Coordinates of C-alpha atoms in Angstrom, one line a residue:
M1 CA 81.8 58.9 17.9
N2 CA 83.5 62.0 19.0
P3 CA 82.1 63.3 22.4
N4 CA 83.1 66.8 21.3
S5 CA 80.8 66.6 18.2
P6 CA 77.2 66.9 19.5
I7 CA 74.5 64.7 18.2
L8 CA 71.0 66.3 17.9
G9 CA 67.9 64.8 19.3
I10 CA 64.9 65.6 17.1
D11 CA 61.2 65.0 17.5
L12 CA 59.9 65.3 14.0
G13 CA 56.2 65.7 14.9
T14 CA 53.0 65.9 12.9
T15 CA 52.0 69.3 14.4
N16 CA 55.2 70.6 16.0
S17 CA 58.9 69.6 15.9
L18 CA 61.7 70.2 18.5
V19 CA 65.5 69.8 18.6
G20 CA 67.8 69.3 21.6
V21 CA 71.3 68.5 22.6
V22 CA 73.2 67.3 25.7
D23 CA 75.2 70.1 27.1
S24 CA 77.5 69.7 30.1
G25 CA 75.8 66.4 30.9
F26 CA 72.3 67.7 30.8
P27 CA 69.7 67.3 28.0
I28 CA 68.3 70.7 26.9
L29 CA 65.9 71.7 24.2
L30 CA 67.0 74.5 21.9
A31 CA 65.0 77.7 21.2
D32 CA 64.9 79.7 18.0
E33 CA 65.7 83.4 17.7
N34 CA 62.2 84.2 19.0
G35 CA 62.7 82.1 22.1
S36 CA 60.4 79.3 21.0
R37 CA 61.5 75.7 21.6
S38 CA 58.6 74.4 19.4
T39 CA 58.6 74.8 15.6
P40 CA 55.3 74.2 13.7
S41 CA 55.8 71.4 11.2
A42 CA 54.6 73.6 8.4
V43 CA 56.2 74.4 5.1
C44 CA 55.0 77.0 2.6
I45 CA 56.1 76.9 -1.0
A46 CA 55.5 80.3 -2.8
E47 CA 54.7 80.6 -6.5
D48 CA 58.2 81.8 -7.1
G49 CA 59.6 78.7 -5.3
T50 CA 60.6 80.5 -2.1
I51 CA 60.3 78.1 0.9
T52 CA 59.4 79.2 4.4
V53 CA 59.3 76.9 7.4
G54 CA 57.7 77.0 10.9
A55 CA 55.6 79.8 12.3
V56 CA 56.2 82.0 9.3
A57 CA 54.9 79.3 7.0
L58 CA 51.9 78.6 9.2
R59 CA 50.8 82.2 9.0
Q60 CA 50.6 81.8 5.3
R61 CA 48.0 79.0 5.5
A62 CA 44.9 81.2 5.6
L63 CA 46.1 83.1 2.5
H64 CA 47.6 80.1 0.6
P65 CA 46.0 76.9 1.9
T66 CA 47.0 74.9 -1.2
R67 CA 50.6 76.0 -0.9
T68 CA 51.1 75.5 2.8
I69 CA 51.9 72.0 3.8
T70 CA 51.1 70.7 7.3
S71 CA 50.8 67.2 8.9
V72 CA 53.2 65.9 6.2
K73 CA 54.2 63.2 8.7
R74 CA 51.0 61.4 7.8
L75 CA 52.1 61.1 4.2
I76 CA 55.8 60.2 4.6
G77 CA 56.7 56.7 3.4
R78 CA 53.2 56.2 2.0
R79 CA 51.9 55.9 -1.6
P80 CA 49.5 58.5 -2.9
G81 CA 45.9 57.8 -1.8
E82 CA 46.8 55.5 1.1
G83 CA 45.4 56.2 4.6
G84 CA 42.1 57.8 3.8
W85 CA 43.2 61.3 4.9
V86 CA 43.2 63.9 2.1
P87 CA 45.2 67.1 2.8
P88 CA 44.1 70.4 1.4
Y89 CA 47.2 70.6 -0.7
V90 CA 48.6 68.4 -3.6
L91 CA 52.3 67.8 -3.3
S92 CA 52.7 66.8 -6.9
D93 CA 51.3 70.2 -7.9
L94 CA 53.9 71.9 -5.7
Q95 CA 56.6 69.6 -7.3
T96 CA 57.7 68.2 -4.0
T97 CA 57.4 65.0 -1.9
P98 CA 56.8 64.2 1.8
V99 CA 60.5 63.4 2.2
E100 CA 61.5 66.8 0.7
V101 CA 59.0 68.7 2.9
S102 CA 60.2 66.8 6.0
A103 CA 63.8 67.6 5.0
E104 CA 63.0 71.3 4.9
I105 CA 61.7 71.1 8.5
L106 CA 64.8 69.2 9.5
K107 CA 67.0 71.8 7.8
H108 CA 65.3 74.5 9.9
L109 CA 65.8 72.5 13.1
K110 CA 69.5 72.0 12.2
A111 CA 69.9 75.8 11.6
V112 CA 68.2 76.5 15.0
A113 CA 70.7 74.1 16.7
E114 CA 73.7 75.6 14.9
R115 CA 72.7 79.1 15.8
A116 CA 72.2 78.1 19.5
L117 CA 75.4 76.1 19.7
E118 CA 77.5 78.4 17.5
Q119 CA 79.0 75.4 15.7
S120 CA 78.0 73.1 12.8
V121 CA 76.3 69.8 13.4
S122 CA 75.9 66.8 11.1
Q123 CA 74.4 64.0 13.2
A124 CA 71.0 63.4 14.7
V125 CA 68.7 60.9 16.4
I126 CA 65.2 61.3 14.9
T127 CA 62.0 59.9 16.5
V128 CA 59.2 58.1 14.7
P129 CA 55.9 56.5 16.0
A130 CA 56.5 52.9 17.2
Y131 CA 54.1 51.7 14.6
F132 CA 55.9 53.3 11.6
N133 CA 56.8 50.5 9.2
D134 CA 60.0 50.0 7.3
A135 CA 59.0 52.3 4.4
Q136 CA 58.1 55.2 6.8
R137 CA 61.3 54.7 8.8
N138 CA 63.4 54.7 5.7
A139 CA 61.7 57.8 4.3
T140 CA 62.3 59.6 7.6
K141 CA 66.0 58.6 7.4
R142 CA 66.2 59.9 3.8
A143 CA 64.7 63.2 4.9
G144 CA 67.4 63.6 7.5
E145 CA 70.1 62.8 5.0
L146 CA 68.6 65.3 2.5
A147 CA 68.7 67.9 5.3
G148 CA 72.5 67.3 5.6
L149 CA 72.3 65.1 8.7
E150 CA 73.6 61.6 9.3
V151 CA 70.8 59.8 11.1
V152 CA 72.6 57.7 13.6
R153 CA 69.4 56.3 15.2
I154 CA 65.7 56.1 14.4
L155 CA 64.0 56.0 17.8
S156 CA 60.4 55.0 18.6
E157 CA 58.5 57.9 20.2
P158 CA 57.1 56.1 23.3
T159 CA 60.5 54.7 24.0
A160 CA 62.0 58.2 23.8
A161 CA 59.3 59.5 26.2
A162 CA 60.0 56.7 28.7
L163 CA 63.7 57.4 28.4
A164 CA 63.1 61.0 29.3
Y165 CA 61.0 60.0 32.3
G166 CA 63.4 57.4 33.6
L167 CA 66.7 59.3 33.5
D168 CA 66.5 60.3 37.2
K169 CA 65.3 56.8 38.3
L170 CA 68.3 54.7 37.3
G171 CA 68.2 52.7 40.5
E172 CA 64.6 51.7 40.3
H173 CA 62.9 48.7 38.7
Q174 CA 59.6 49.7 37.1
K175 CA 57.1 48.7 34.4
V176 CA 55.5 51.6 32.7
A177 CA 53.0 52.2 29.9
V178 CA 53.5 55.2 27.7
Y179 CA 50.3 56.6 26.2
D180 CA 51.3 58.8 23.3
L181 CA 48.5 60.7 21.6
G182 CA 49.9 63.3 19.3
G183 CA 48.7 65.4 16.4
G184 CA 48.7 62.6 13.8
T185 CA 49.5 59.2 15.5
F186 CA 48.7 57.2 18.6
D187 CA 51.1 54.7 20.3
I188 CA 50.9 52.7 23.4
S189 CA 54.1 51.0 24.6
V190 CA 54.8 48.9 27.7
L191 CA 58.4 49.1 28.9
E192 CA 60.5 47.7 31.7
M193 CA 63.2 49.7 33.4
R194 CA 65.8 48.0 35.5
D195 CA 69.2 49.3 36.5
G196 CA 69.4 51.8 33.7
A197 CA 68.2 49.4 31.0
F198 CA 65.0 50.1 29.1
Q199 CA 63.3 47.2 27.3
V200 CA 60.1 47.5 25.3
L201 CA 57.9 44.6 26.3
S202 CA 55.1 45.4 23.8
T203 CA 53.8 48.1 21.5
A204 CA 50.6 48.8 19.6
G205 CA 49.0 51.8 18.0
D206 CA 47.4 53.6 15.0
T207 CA 49.5 55.7 12.6
Q208 CA 46.3 57.5 11.4
L209 CA 44.8 58.6 14.8
G210 CA 45.6 61.9 16.4
G211 CA 44.6 65.4 17.3
D212 CA 44.2 66.3 13.6
D213 CA 41.2 64.0 13.4
L214 CA 39.5 65.6 16.3
D215 CA 40.2 69.0 14.8
R216 CA 38.3 67.9 11.6
M217 CA 35.4 66.5 13.7
L218 CA 35.1 69.7 15.7
A219 CA 35.4 71.8 12.4
G220 CA 32.5 69.8 11.0
F221 CA 30.4 70.6 14.1
I222 CA 31.3 74.3 13.9
A223 CA 30.6 74.4 10.2
E224 CA 27.2 72.8 10.6
K225 CA 26.2 75.2 13.3
L226 CA 27.4 78.3 11.3
N227 CA 26.5 77.0 7.8
L228 CA 30.1 77.1 6.7
S229 CA 32.4 74.7 4.9
A230 CA 34.3 72.3 7.2
K231 CA 37.2 72.4 4.6
D232 CA 37.6 76.2 5.2
I233 CA 41.0 76.7 6.6
R234 CA 39.6 79.4 8.9
V235 CA 37.1 77.0 10.4
L236 CA 39.8 74.3 10.8
E237 CA 42.2 76.7 12.6
A238 CA 39.3 77.9 14.8
A239 CA 38.5 74.3 15.7
E240 CA 42.1 73.7 16.7
S241 CA 42.1 76.9 18.8
V242 CA 38.8 76.1 20.5
K243 CA 40.0 72.6 21.3
K244 CA 43.1 74.0 23.0
R245 CA 41.1 76.6 25.0
L246 CA 38.6 74.0 26.2
S247 CA 41.5 72.0 27.8
V248 CA 41.7 74.9 30.2
D249 CA 38.3 76.6 30.1
E250 CA 34.7 75.3 30.3
A251 CA 33.6 77.2 27.3
A252 CA 35.0 78.9 24.2
S253 CA 33.4 80.8 21.3
F254 CA 34.0 81.4 17.5
D255 CA 32.0 83.8 15.4
G256 CA 29.3 84.1 18.1
L257 CA 29.0 80.3 18.5
D258 CA 29.5 79.2 22.1
I259 CA 31.0 75.7 22.5
T260 CA 31.2 74.0 25.8
R261 CA 33.7 71.5 27.0
A262 CA 30.9 69.0 27.4
E263 CA 30.0 69.4 23.7
L264 CA 33.6 68.8 22.7
E265 CA 33.8 65.7 24.9
K266 CA 30.7 64.3 23.3
I267 CA 32.3 64.8 19.8
A268 CA 35.7 63.4 21.1
R269 CA 34.3 60.3 22.9
P270 CA 34.3 57.9 19.8
W271 CA 37.8 59.3 18.8
I272 CA 39.3 58.5 22.2
E273 CA 37.6 55.1 22.4
C274 CA 39.7 54.1 19.3
T275 CA 42.7 53.9 21.6
R276 CA 41.1 51.3 24.0
L277 CA 41.8 48.1 22.0
H278 CA 45.4 49.1 21.4
C279 CA 46.0 49.6 25.1
L280 CA 44.4 46.3 26.0
R281 CA 46.4 44.5 23.3
A282 CA 49.7 46.0 24.5
L283 CA 49.0 44.8 28.1
S284 CA 48.1 41.4 26.8
D285 CA 51.3 41.1 24.7
A286 CA 53.4 42.2 27.7
N287 CA 51.6 39.5 29.9
L288 CA 50.6 42.2 32.4
K289 CA 47.5 43.5 34.0
A290 CA 46.9 47.2 34.4
E291 CA 47.4 47.0 38.2
Q292 CA 50.9 45.6 37.7
L293 CA 52.1 48.8 36.0
D294 CA 54.1 51.3 38.1
E295 CA 53.3 54.3 36.0
I296 CA 51.1 55.5 33.1
I297 CA 53.0 58.2 31.3
L298 CA 51.1 60.7 29.1
V299 CA 52.8 62.0 26.0
G300 CA 51.6 64.1 23.1
G301 CA 49.7 67.4 23.0
S302 CA 46.3 65.7 22.8
T303 CA 46.8 64.3 26.3
R304 CA 46.4 67.8 27.7
M305 CA 42.6 67.3 27.2
P306 CA 40.8 66.6 30.5
L307 CA 38.7 63.9 28.7
V308 CA 41.9 62.0 27.6
R309 CA 43.3 62.1 31.1
E310 CA 40.0 60.9 32.6
Y311 CA 39.7 58.2 30.0
V312 CA 43.3 56.9 30.7
R313 CA 42.6 57.0 34.5
E314 CA 39.5 54.8 34.0
L315 CA 41.1 52.4 31.5
F316 CA 44.2 51.7 33.6
G317 CA 42.7 52.2 37.0
R318 CA 45.3 54.7 38.2
E319 CA 46.2 58.4 38.0
P320 CA 48.4 59.0 34.9
N321 CA 51.8 60.6 35.4
T322 CA 51.9 64.1 34.0
S323 CA 55.3 65.1 35.4
Q324 CA 56.7 65.5 31.9
N325 CA 55.7 68.2 29.5
P326 CA 53.7 66.1 27.0
D327 CA 54.8 68.3 24.1
E328 CA 58.5 68.0 24.9
A329 CA 59.0 64.5 26.4
I330 CA 59.7 62.8 23.1
A331 CA 62.3 65.4 22.1
L332 CA 63.9 65.2 25.5
G333 CA 64.2 61.4 25.1
A334 CA 65.7 61.7 21.7
T335 CA 68.2 64.2 23.1
I336 CA 69.1 61.7 25.9
Q337 CA 69.6 58.9 23.3
A338 CA 71.8 61.3 21.2
G339 CA 73.8 61.9 24.4
I340 CA 74.2 58.2 25.0
L341 CA 75.4 57.7 21.4
S342 CA 77.9 60.6 21.5
G343 CA 79.3 59.5 24.9
S344 CA 78.0 62.5 26.8
L345 CA 75.6 60.2 28.8
R346 CA 76.8 56.6 29.6
Q347 CA 74.4 55.3 32.2
V348 CA 71.4 54.2 30.2
L349 CA 70.9 51.3 27.7
L350 CA 67.9 51.3 25.4
L351 CA 66.4 48.1 24.0
D352 CA 63.6 48.5 21.4
V353 CA 61.4 45.9 19.8
T354 CA 59.9 45.2 16.4
P355 CA 56.1 45.7 16.4
L356 CA 55.1 43.0 13.9
S357 CA 56.5 39.5 13.0
L358 CA 58.8 39.1 10.0
G359 CA 59.0 35.9 7.9
I360 CA 58.8 34.3 4.5
E361 CA 56.2 32.4 2.5
T362 CA 56.7 28.6 2.5
F363 CA 55.3 25.9 0.3
G364 CA 51.5 25.9 0.4
G365 CA 51.2 29.7 0.9
L366 CA 51.9 29.6 4.6
M367 CA 53.6 32.3 6.7
N368 CA 56.9 31.1 8.3
I369 CA 57.9 33.5 11.1
I370 CA 61.7 34.1 11.4
I371 CA 61.7 37.1 13.8
P372 CA 58.6 37.1 16.0
R373 CA 56.7 40.2 17.0
N374 CA 58.1 42.1 20.0
T375 CA 61.6 40.7 19.5
T376 CA 64.2 43.1 21.0
I377 CA 66.2 44.8 18.3
P378 CA 68.8 44.8 16.9
A379 CA 68.1 41.2 16.1
K380 CA 69.3 38.4 13.8
A381 CA 67.7 35.1 13.0
G382 CA 67.6 32.6 10.1
E383 CA 66.4 29.2 8.9
M384 CA 67.3 26.6 6.2
F385 CA 64.8 25.9 3.4
T386 CA 64.8 23.3 0.6
N387 CA 63.1 22.8 -2.8
A388 CA 59.6 21.5 -2.5
V389 CA 59.3 19.9 -6.0
A390 CA 61.7 18.0 -8.2
N391 CA 63.7 19.8 -10.9
Q392 CA 63.1 23.2 -9.4
D393 CA 65.9 25.5 -10.5
S394 CA 65.3 28.5 -8.2
M395 CA 63.5 29.5 -5.0
L396 CA 61.4 32.7 -4.8
I397 CA 61.6 34.1 -1.3
R398 CA 58.8 36.5 -0.4
I399 CA 59.6 38.6 2.7
L400 CA 56.5 39.1 4.8
Q401 CA 55.5 41.2 7.7
G402 CA 52.4 40.5 9.8
E403 CA 50.6 38.2 12.2
R404 CA 48.3 36.1 9.9
E405 CA 48.8 32.4 9.3
L406 CA 48.6 32.6 5.5
A407 CA 51.1 34.5 3.4
K408 CA 48.4 36.2 1.3
D409 CA 47.0 38.0 4.4
N410 CA 50.4 39.6 5.4
W411 CA 52.3 42.4 3.8
E412 CA 55.0 41.6 1.2
L413 CA 58.0 43.8 1.9
G414 CA 60.2 42.4 -0.9
R415 CA 61.3 39.3 -2.7
I416 CA 64.5 37.5 -3.6
E417 CA 65.0 34.8 -6.2
V418 CA 67.8 32.3 -5.5
P419 CA 68.9 30.1 -8.5
F420 CA 70.4 26.6 -8.0
P421 CA 71.0 23.5 -10.1
P422 CA 67.8 21.4 -10.7
G423 CA 67.7 18.2 -8.7
P424 CA 65.4 15.9 -6.8
K425 CA 62.9 17.2 -4.2
G426 CA 64.8 18.3 -1.1
S427 CA 68.2 18.4 -2.8
A428 CA 68.7 22.2 -2.6
R429 CA 69.6 24.0 0.6
V430 CA 69.0 27.7 0.9
G431 CA 69.8 29.5 4.1
V432 CA 67.8 32.7 4.8
Q433 CA 68.9 35.2 7.4
F434 CA 67.0 38.3 8.6
S435 CA 68.9 41.1 10.3
L436 CA 67.1 44.0 11.9
D437 CA 69.3 46.9 12.8
A438 CA 68.8 49.4 15.6
D439 CA 66.7 51.6 13.4
G440 CA 64.2 48.8 12.7
I441 CA 65.4 48.5 9.0
L442 CA 65.5 45.0 7.7
N443 CA 68.3 43.3 5.7
V444 CA 67.7 39.9 4.2
L445 CA 70.4 37.5 3.0
A446 CA 69.7 34.3 1.1
R447 CA 72.6 31.8 0.5
D448 CA 72.7 28.7 -1.7
T449 CA 74.8 26.4 0.5
A450 CA 76.0 24.4 -2.5
T451 CA 77.7 27.4 -4.2
N452 CA 77.9 29.8 -1.2
Q453 CA 76.5 32.4 -3.5
D454 CA 74.7 35.2 -1.6
T455 CA 71.7 37.3 -2.6
T456 CA 70.9 40.2 -0.4
L457 CA 68.1 42.8 -0.1
E458 CA 67.7 45.9 2.1
I459 CA 64.0 46.6 2.5
S460 CA 63.3 50.2 1.5
G461 CA 60.2 52.3 1.0
T462 CA 59.8 51.2 -2.7
A463 CA 59.7 47.6 -1.7
I464 CA 56.3 47.9 0.1
D465 CA 53.5 46.7 -2.1
V466 CA 50.6 46.8 0.2
E467 CA 48.4 49.6 1.7
D468 CA 50.0 51.0 4.8
E469 CA 46.8 51.3 6.8
R470 CA 46.9 47.5 7.2
V471 CA 49.4 48.3 10.1
E472 CA 46.5 49.3 12.4
Q473 CA 44.3 46.3 11.3
M474 CA 46.9 43.6 11.2
I475 CA 47.0 42.5 14.9
A476 CA 43.2 43.1 15.3
E477 CA 42.6 40.8 12.3
S478 CA 45.0 38.2 13.7
V479 CA 43.0 38.1 16.9
D480 CA 39.5 38.3 15.4
L481 CA 40.3 35.6 12.7
A482 CA 42.6 33.4 14.8
F483 CA 40.3 30.4 14.6
E484 CA 39.7 30.6 10.9
D485 CA 43.4 31.3 10.2
M486 CA 44.5 28.3 12.3
N487 CA 42.0 26.1 10.6
E488 CA 43.2 27.1 7.2
R489 CA 46.8 26.5 8.3
I490 CA 46.0 23.0 9.6
W491 CA 44.1 22.4 6.3
T492 CA 47.0 23.5 4.1
E493 CA 49.5 21.4 6.0
A494 CA 47.1 18.4 6.0
K495 CA 46.5 18.9 2.2
L496 CA 50.2 18.9 1.5
K497 CA 50.6 15.7 3.6
A498 CA 47.7 14.1 1.7
E499 CA 49.2 15.0 -1.7
E500 CA 52.4 13.4 -0.6
L501 CA 50.8 10.3 0.8
L502 CA 48.3 9.4 -2.0
P503 CA 50.8 8.9 -4.9
A504 CA 53.0 6.8 -2.6
V505 CA 49.9 4.7 -1.6
D506 CA 48.8 4.2 -5.2
A507 CA 52.4 3.1 -6.2
A508 CA 52.4 0.6 -3.3
L509 CA 49.0 -0.8 -4.2
A510 CA 50.1 -1.2 -7.8
Q511 CA 53.1 -3.4 -6.7
L512 CA 51.4 -5.4 -3.9
G513 CA 47.8 -5.7 -5.0
E514 CA 44.6 -4.5 -3.5
S515 CA 44.1 -3.7 0.2
V516 CA 40.5 -3.0 1.1
E517 CA 41.4 -1.1 4.2
V518 CA 44.1 1.1 2.6
R519 CA 41.8 1.7 -0.5
A520 CA 39.0 2.9 1.8
C521 CA 41.3 5.2 3.8
A522 CA 42.7 6.7 0.6
A523 CA 39.1 7.2 -0.7
E524 CA 38.2 9.1 2.5
V525 CA 41.2 11.4 2.1
R526 CA 40.3 12.1 -1.5
R527 CA 36.7 12.8 -0.5
L528 CA 37.7 15.3 2.1
L529 CA 40.1 17.0 -0.4
D530 CA 37.2 17.4 -2.9
L531 CA 34.8 19.0 -0.4
P532 CA 34.1 22.7 -1.0
E533 CA 34.5 23.4 2.8
H534 CA 37.8 22.8 4.5
D535 CA 37.4 20.4 7.4
A536 CA 41.0 20.6 8.5
R537 CA 40.8 18.3 11.6
A538 CA 38.9 15.7 9.6
L539 CA 41.5 15.7 6.9
K540 CA 44.3 15.5 9.4
A541 CA 42.6 12.5 11.1
A542 CA 42.0 10.8 7.7
N543 CA 45.7 11.3 6.8
Q544 CA 46.7 9.6 10.1
Q545 CA 44.3 6.7 9.5
L546 CA 45.8 6.2 6.0
D547 CA 49.3 6.5 7.3
D548 CA 48.5 3.8 9.9
A549 CA 46.8 1.6 7.4
T550 CA 49.8 1.7 5.1
Q551 CA 52.3 0.5 7.7
S552 CA 51.7 -3.1 6.7
L553 CA 52.3 -2.2 3.0
A554 CA 55.6 -0.6 4.0
V555 CA 56.6 -3.8 5.7
M556 CA 55.6 -5.9 2.7
L557 CA 57.5 -3.6 0.3
I558 CA 60.7 -3.9 2.5
E559 CA 60.3 -7.7 2.6
R560 CA 59.8 -7.9 -1.1
A561 CA 62.8 -5.7 -1.8
M562 CA 64.9 -7.9 0.5
E563 CA 63.7 -11.1 -1.3
E564 CA 64.5 -9.6 -4.7
S565 CA 68.0 -8.6 -3.4
L566 CA 68.7 -12.1 -2.1
A567 CA 67.4 -13.7 -5.3
R568 CA 69.8 -11.5 -7.4
R569 CA 72.7 -12.7 -5.2
G570 CA 71.5 -16.4 -5.6
L571 CA 70.9 -16.8 -1.9
V572 CA 67.3 -18.0 -2.3

């Protein structure tokens, strides 16, 4: 990349968005013509099709609530109706999409940068929540392209914040947690910084938890007190304003209603408690205790609340680091990453991870992991698979993402069908390779080794066929249901083993005659297979007993085959 061609760093936020660039070796955030570095992530589409963006659009919300689009980040990369949150506008009525709305915000940021730099720009690093899945990352990338930008990197927000924090500490070795509570999403990431290298050890979060939710809860409280509608835009805007004032003052008022910080904190307590499990899981995944962390970094506008800071202090047992502006840290990190990619900054290396495991479905409906969760990206891994039944003429490869033992409990990201000549069981050989690029986008290659014919698939937003809110539930379910899942996996593997053993045993008995011991062991295996409840360990033990009992049959079959061979040769 040409160092003379600047690459923008963009924080495309739920509530506000920012843009920056490295100038003379220093990352700076760029201001618009009004001197504001922060642009409201709002787009208003007038009846005549005129589009306004930012503060101008936000001022239209009270007059045109159904034509003013805010918090579109919660919709990008998702299918209609997913997520539970219902905005006051309908994008289809406005003849637009989340990608197109996001593109308008990015166009505005591009224009801000070009005005400030007095030159055209065409490349950008754009941040997304660490827990954004493949569809959401791809949709963000498409929005950038629609805005006339080549998106050279999709960067996780907590990683960007840690990058901003660590730029002046290149000689130190630290482990930090980034607690990122923004307008629409929550992320917690644990990172290790050593000699200028940043590696994400673990990440967790909720793509549907943020300040917007607290605004609606407070709006409901205000509406109930004043006998108003909680859906009234005026009430929602008042709730947002009151929330911000209560981060500084002990009391605020709206239409004669006095609201204290204590009342807000009572409303907010269940909301902030939702972050607890994610924080504990991130620590567990990183194999760390809270006291082993060097810093807890707060990011996101919602962390300005005294309650949030107090909660983080209690949870991690230490004072959180508030040295960075929580509203600007992510944009600053994106700008630093952009500087690294353009060659303007050369001292820092960034290593990100994938938040969920990736794999395929194997015979019996099991999940076979190819790239484990928390693998540093970019990453590449593969395995060889074979046909499970005779005369099979193709292999359907279902690409899965998730942490559950059974394929049906994970997300299907896409599928590939690989044809091959029919043959005996185990005759086909299909190599499957997963490649995760630096943006967290997955490419899958399947190769029939007999013909060297390749089938490829790039996972895109349209390939996701599950509800996106499973992101937040996936790891919690894998922990809560670990015993049941493992039991079902052991059962499935034992069942496949039994179904392979029994026909072979029956064939041996038909040749060699009855064996009371073998017949009894086979009967026990069949009994366990027929039971409505799945006793995995009992079936596994019964398989072993049957296998042991048939050892003598195997010896007899070999001896008989040798005798028959000698007889045919006239040696006996």
